[in-house]
Amino acid sequence: LQNEIPPESNAEAIRCATSAGARVVYNAAPARDVDRSLTRACAYLVVNEEEAAHFLGRRVDDVAGMAVGSILATPDGVTPIPAHPVRAVDTTGAGDSLVAAFTAALNDGSGEVGAARIASRIAAMATRAVGAQTSMPRSEDVQADPV
């Protein structure tokens, strides 16, 4: 789910999915106020730096002085996921790529940390071309490119 969908639709989808035992991945973009009971019902809340600041009410700083591609926060702690160096041309679609790759990797059994690492890599690859659709890495690109 994501915040370009009406809030009532997200709420109903979360209720239906959780009652069926499904895990919900909620990309809270663009940032807007969301009922906390809904976000708590989701297995994963995906936010960028701006959205994290919106939900937390404060700026999110780097972790241990390292460049962070993403942060995986679980009840067990916080795991920084290193950024992948690329020559970024356009970030349009990078967030969507990250969420899609994270969700697919979770479903493939990569585990949370593995899924976050894969998602960070795919999102980095998606910044190397202009536009959202044209920048999406193809499966053969992902296999061949270590980023």
PDB file of C-alpha atoms in Angstrom:
ATOM      1  CA  LEU A   1       0.000   0.000   0.000  1.00  0.00           C
ATOM      2  CA  GLN A   2       1.026   3.623  -0.364  1.00  0.00           C
ATOM      3  CA  ASN A   3      -0.306   7.086   0.395  1.00  0.00           C
ATOM      4  CA  GLU A   4      -1.437   7.964  -3.113  1.00  0.00           C
ATOM      5  CA  ILE A   5      -4.378   5.686  -2.356  1.00  0.00           C
ATOM      6  CA  PRO A   6      -7.271   7.231  -0.390  1.00  0.00           C
ATOM      7  CA  PRO A   7      -6.833   6.679   3.370  1.00  0.00           C
ATOM      8  CA  GLU A   8     -10.147   4.803   3.633  1.00  0.00           C
ATOM      9  CA  SER A   9      -9.026   2.347   0.948  1.00  0.00           C
ATOM     10  CA  ASN A  10      -5.726   1.731   2.720  1.00  0.00           C
ATOM     11  CA  ALA A  11      -7.545   1.193   6.026  1.00  0.00           C
ATOM     12  CA  GLU A  12      -9.889  -1.360   4.485  1.00  0.00           C
ATOM     13  CA  ALA A  13      -7.050  -3.136   2.671  1.00  0.00           C
ATOM     14  CA  ILE A  14      -5.066  -3.359   5.916  1.00  0.00           C
ATOM     15  CA  ARG A  15      -8.084  -4.755   7.779  1.00  0.00           C
ATOM     16  CA  CYS A  16      -8.773  -7.337   5.065  1.00  0.00           C
ATOM     17  CA  ALA A  17      -5.140  -8.382   4.691  1.00  0.00           C
ATOM     18  CA  THR A  18      -4.399  -8.707   8.396  1.00  0.00           C
ATOM     19  CA  SER A  19      -7.629 -10.611   9.065  1.00  0.00           C
ATOM     20  CA  ALA A  20      -6.523 -13.064   6.347  1.00  0.00           C
ATOM     21  CA  GLY A  21      -3.099 -13.402   7.984  1.00  0.00           C
ATOM     22  CA  ALA A  22      -1.229 -11.563   5.222  1.00  0.00           C
ATOM     23  CA  ARG A  23       1.757  -9.334   5.892  1.00  0.00           C
ATOM     24  CA  VAL A  24       1.201  -5.732   4.843  1.00  0.00           C
ATOM     25  CA  VAL A  25       4.019  -3.616   3.415  1.00  0.00           C
ATOM     26  CA  TYR A  26       2.971   0.021   3.671  1.00  0.00           C
ATOM     27  CA  ASN A  27       4.955   2.636   1.754  1.00  0.00           C
ATOM     28  CA  ALA A  28       3.905   5.786   3.612  1.00  0.00           C
ATOM     29  CA  ALA A  29       4.660   8.085   0.678  1.00  0.00           C
ATOM     30  CA  PRO A  30       3.908  10.850   0.232  1.00  0.00           C
ATOM     31  CA  ALA A  31       4.012  11.802   3.914  1.00  0.00           C
ATOM     32  CA  ARG A  32       0.641  12.449   5.510  1.00  0.00           C
ATOM     33  CA  ASP A  33      -0.945  11.776   8.869  1.00  0.00           C
ATOM     34  CA  VAL A  34      -2.002   8.150   9.214  1.00  0.00           C
ATOM     35  CA  ASP A  35      -3.920   6.545  12.060  1.00  0.00           C
ATOM     36  CA  ARG A  36      -1.280   4.842  14.219  1.00  0.00           C
ATOM     37  CA  SER A  37      -3.485   1.792  14.728  1.00  0.00           C
ATOM     38  CA  LEU A  38      -3.262   1.181  10.979  1.00  0.00           C
ATOM     39  CA  THR A  39       0.518   1.522  10.783  1.00  0.00           C
ATOM     40  CA  ARG A  40       0.892  -0.753  13.819  1.00  0.00           C
ATOM     41  CA  ALA A  41      -1.172  -3.391  12.025  1.00  0.00           C
ATOM     42  CA  CYS A  42       1.315  -3.430   9.127  1.00  0.00           C
ATOM     43  CA  ALA A  43       4.241  -5.814   9.124  1.00  0.00           C
ATOM     44  CA  TYR A  44       6.466  -3.211   7.431  1.00  0.00           C
ATOM     45  CA  LEU A  45       6.284   0.574   7.232  1.00  0.00           C
ATOM     46  CA  VAL A  46       8.565   1.906   4.503  1.00  0.00           C
ATOM     47  CA  VAL A  47       9.480   5.593   4.680  1.00  0.00           C
ATOM     48  CA  ASN A  48      12.158   7.826   3.195  1.00  0.00           C
ATOM     49  CA  GLU A  49      14.021  10.439   5.222  1.00  0.00           C
ATOM     50  CA  GLU A  50      11.307  13.079   4.791  1.00  0.00           C
ATOM     51  CA  GLU A  51       8.509  10.668   5.687  1.00  0.00           C
ATOM     52  CA  ALA A  52      10.431   9.329   8.695  1.00  0.00           C
ATOM     53  CA  ALA A  53      10.831  12.890   9.969  1.00  0.00           C
ATOM     54  CA  HIS A  54       7.084  13.432   9.487  1.00  0.00           C
ATOM     55  CA  PHE A  55       6.170  10.327  11.504  1.00  0.00           C
ATOM     56  CA  LEU A  56       8.824  10.797  14.172  1.00  0.00           C
ATOM     57  CA  GLY A  57       8.456  14.552  14.461  1.00  0.00           C
ATOM     58  CA  ARG A  58      12.210  15.047  14.117  1.00  0.00           C
ATOM     59  CA  ARG A  59      15.020  14.765  11.602  1.00  0.00           C
ATOM     60  CA  VAL A  60      16.592  11.360  11.057  1.00  0.00           C
ATOM     61  CA  ASP A  61      20.387  11.497  11.269  1.00  0.00           C
ATOM     62  CA  ASP A  62      22.923   9.073   9.890  1.00  0.00           C
ATOM     63  CA  VAL A  63      23.735   5.912  11.831  1.00  0.00           C
ATOM     64  CA  ALA A  64      27.210   5.619  13.359  1.00  0.00           C
ATOM     65  CA  GLY A  65      28.622   8.150  10.888  1.00  0.00           C
ATOM     66  CA  MET A  66      28.202   5.873   7.852  1.00  0.00           C
ATOM     67  CA  ALA A  67      26.414   6.604   4.608  1.00  0.00           C
ATOM     68  CA  VAL A  68      23.174   4.730   4.954  1.00  0.00           C
ATOM     69  CA  GLY A  69      21.129   3.527   2.018  1.00  0.00           C
ATOM     70  CA  SER A  70      18.343   2.486   4.346  1.00  0.00           C
ATOM     71  CA  ILE A  71      17.699   1.481   7.912  1.00  0.00           C
ATOM     72  CA  LEU A  72      15.850  -1.663   8.907  1.00  0.00           C
ATOM     73  CA  ALA A  73      14.275  -1.117  12.321  1.00  0.00           C
ATOM     74  CA  THR A  74      12.739  -4.139  14.037  1.00  0.00           C
ATOM     75  CA  PRO A  75      11.846  -4.935  17.646  1.00  0.00           C
ATOM     76  CA  ASP A  76      15.299  -6.558  17.832  1.00  0.00           C
ATOM     77  CA  GLY A  77      17.154  -3.370  16.912  1.00  0.00           C
ATOM     78  CA  VAL A  78      18.311  -1.180  14.055  1.00  0.00           C
ATOM     79  CA  THR A  79      20.345  -2.476  11.120  1.00  0.00           C
ATOM     80  CA  PRO A  80      21.929   0.097   8.800  1.00  0.00           C
ATOM     81  CA  ILE A  81      21.914  -1.038   5.172  1.00  0.00           C
ATOM     82  CA  PRO A  82      24.886   0.496   3.314  1.00  0.00           C
ATOM     83  CA  ALA A  83      24.230   2.704   0.319  1.00  0.00           C
ATOM     84  CA  HIS A  84      25.332   1.407  -3.074  1.00  0.00           C
ATOM     85  CA  PRO A  85      27.528   3.887  -4.919  1.00  0.00           C
ATOM     86  CA  VAL A  86      26.156   4.795  -8.324  1.00  0.00           C
ATOM     87  CA  ARG A  87      26.268   7.786 -10.602  1.00  0.00           C
ATOM     88  CA  ALA A  88      22.692   8.879 -10.032  1.00  0.00           C
ATOM     89  CA  VAL A  89      20.975  10.616 -12.938  1.00  0.00           C
ATOM     90  CA  ASP A  90      17.373  10.723 -11.714  1.00  0.00           C
ATOM     91  CA  THR A  91      15.821   9.425  -8.491  1.00  0.00           C
ATOM     92  CA  THR A  92      12.305   9.191  -9.940  1.00  0.00           C
ATOM     93  CA  GLY A  93      11.041   5.694  -9.229  1.00  0.00           C
ATOM     94  CA  ALA A  94      13.832   4.727  -6.826  1.00  0.00           C
ATOM     95  CA  GLY A  95      11.478   4.532  -3.844  1.00  0.00           C
ATOM     96  CA  ASP A  96       8.979   2.450  -5.778  1.00  0.00           C
ATOM     97  CA  SER A  97      11.809   0.154  -6.861  1.00  0.00           C
ATOM     98  CA  LEU A  98      12.972  -0.200  -3.270  1.00  0.00           C
ATOM     99  CA  VAL A  99       9.526  -1.161  -1.997  1.00  0.00           C
ATOM    100  CA  ALA A 100       8.879  -3.596  -4.842  1.00  0.00           C
ATOM    101  CA  ALA A 101      12.265  -5.273  -4.460  1.00  0.00           C
ATOM    102  CA  PHE A 102      11.913  -5.454  -0.661  1.00  0.00           C
ATOM    103  CA  THR A 103       8.481  -7.062  -0.927  1.00  0.00           C
ATOM    104  CA  ALA A 104       9.543  -9.516  -3.641  1.00  0.00           C
ATOM    105  CA  ALA A 105      12.680 -10.503  -1.715  1.00  0.00           C
ATOM    106  CA  LEU A 106      10.651 -11.063   1.470  1.00  0.00           C
ATOM    107  CA  ASN A 107       8.303 -13.314  -0.469  1.00  0.00           C
ATOM    108  CA  ASP A 108      11.286 -15.182  -1.935  1.00  0.00           C
ATOM    109  CA  GLY A 109      12.523 -15.968   1.579  1.00  0.00           C
ATOM    110  CA  SER A 110      15.498 -13.586   1.726  1.00  0.00           C
ATOM    111  CA  GLY A 111      14.678 -12.520   5.294  1.00  0.00           C
ATOM    112  CA  GLU A 112      14.329  -8.942   6.425  1.00  0.00           C
ATOM    113  CA  VAL A 113      18.000  -7.941   6.286  1.00  0.00           C
ATOM    114  CA  GLY A 114      18.577  -9.757   2.997  1.00  0.00           C
ATOM    115  CA  ALA A 115      15.458  -8.162   1.516  1.00  0.00           C
ATOM    116  CA  ALA A 116      16.591  -4.713   2.657  1.00  0.00           C
ATOM    117  CA  ARG A 117      20.030  -5.232   1.076  1.00  0.00           C
ATOM    118  CA  ILE A 118      18.512  -6.376  -2.216  1.00  0.00           C
ATOM    119  CA  ALA A 119      16.059  -3.463  -2.173  1.00  0.00           C
ATOM    120  CA  SER A 120      18.843  -0.950  -1.570  1.00  0.00           C
ATOM    121  CA  ARG A 121      20.779  -2.347  -4.526  1.00  0.00           C
ATOM    122  CA  ILE A 122      17.765  -2.289  -6.860  1.00  0.00           C
ATOM    123  CA  ALA A 123      16.832   1.254  -5.812  1.00  0.00           C
ATOM    124  CA  ALA A 124      20.394   2.397  -6.541  1.00  0.00           C
ATOM    125  CA  MET A 125      20.261   0.791  -9.975  1.00  0.00           C
ATOM    126  CA  ALA A 126      16.978   2.602 -10.684  1.00  0.00           C
ATOM    127  CA  THR A 127      18.682   6.008 -10.368  1.00  0.00           C
ATOM    128  CA  ARG A 128      21.049   5.466 -13.309  1.00  0.00           C
ATOM    129  CA  ALA A 129      18.592   6.512 -16.042  1.00  0.00           C
ATOM    130  CA  VAL A 130      16.026   9.263 -16.508  1.00  0.00           C
ATOM    131  CA  GLY A 131      12.373   8.520 -15.776  1.00  0.00           C
ATOM    132  CA  ALA A 132      10.556   5.957 -13.705  1.00  0.00           C
ATOM    133  CA  GLN A 133       9.749   3.218 -16.212  1.00  0.00           C
ATOM    134  CA  THR A 134      12.913   3.550 -18.274  1.00  0.00           C
ATOM    135  CA  SER A 135      15.132   3.339 -15.185  1.00  0.00           C
ATOM    136  CA  MET A 136      13.684   0.126 -13.768  1.00  0.00           C
ATOM    137  CA  PRO A 137      16.327  -2.591 -13.773  1.00  0.00           C
ATOM    138  CA  ARG A 138      15.461  -5.695 -15.775  1.00  0.00           C
ATOM    139  CA  SER A 139      16.091  -9.087 -14.191  1.00  0.00           C
ATOM    140  CA  GLU A 140      19.061  -9.720 -16.499  1.00  0.00           C
ATOM    141  CA  ASP A 141      20.547  -6.348 -15.445  1.00  0.00           C
ATOM    142  CA  VAL A 142      20.208  -7.260 -11.786  1.00  0.00           C
ATOM    143  CA  GLN A 143      21.910 -10.621 -12.295  1.00  0.00           C
ATOM    144  CA  ALA A 144      24.808  -9.124 -14.259  1.00  0.00           C
ATOM    145  CA  ASP A 145      25.409  -5.884 -12.352  1.00  0.00           C
ATOM    146  CA  PRO A 146      26.955  -6.024  -8.889  1.00  0.00           C
ATOM    147  CA  VAL A 147      26.394  -2.210  -8.573  1.00  0.00           C
TER     148      VAL A 147
END
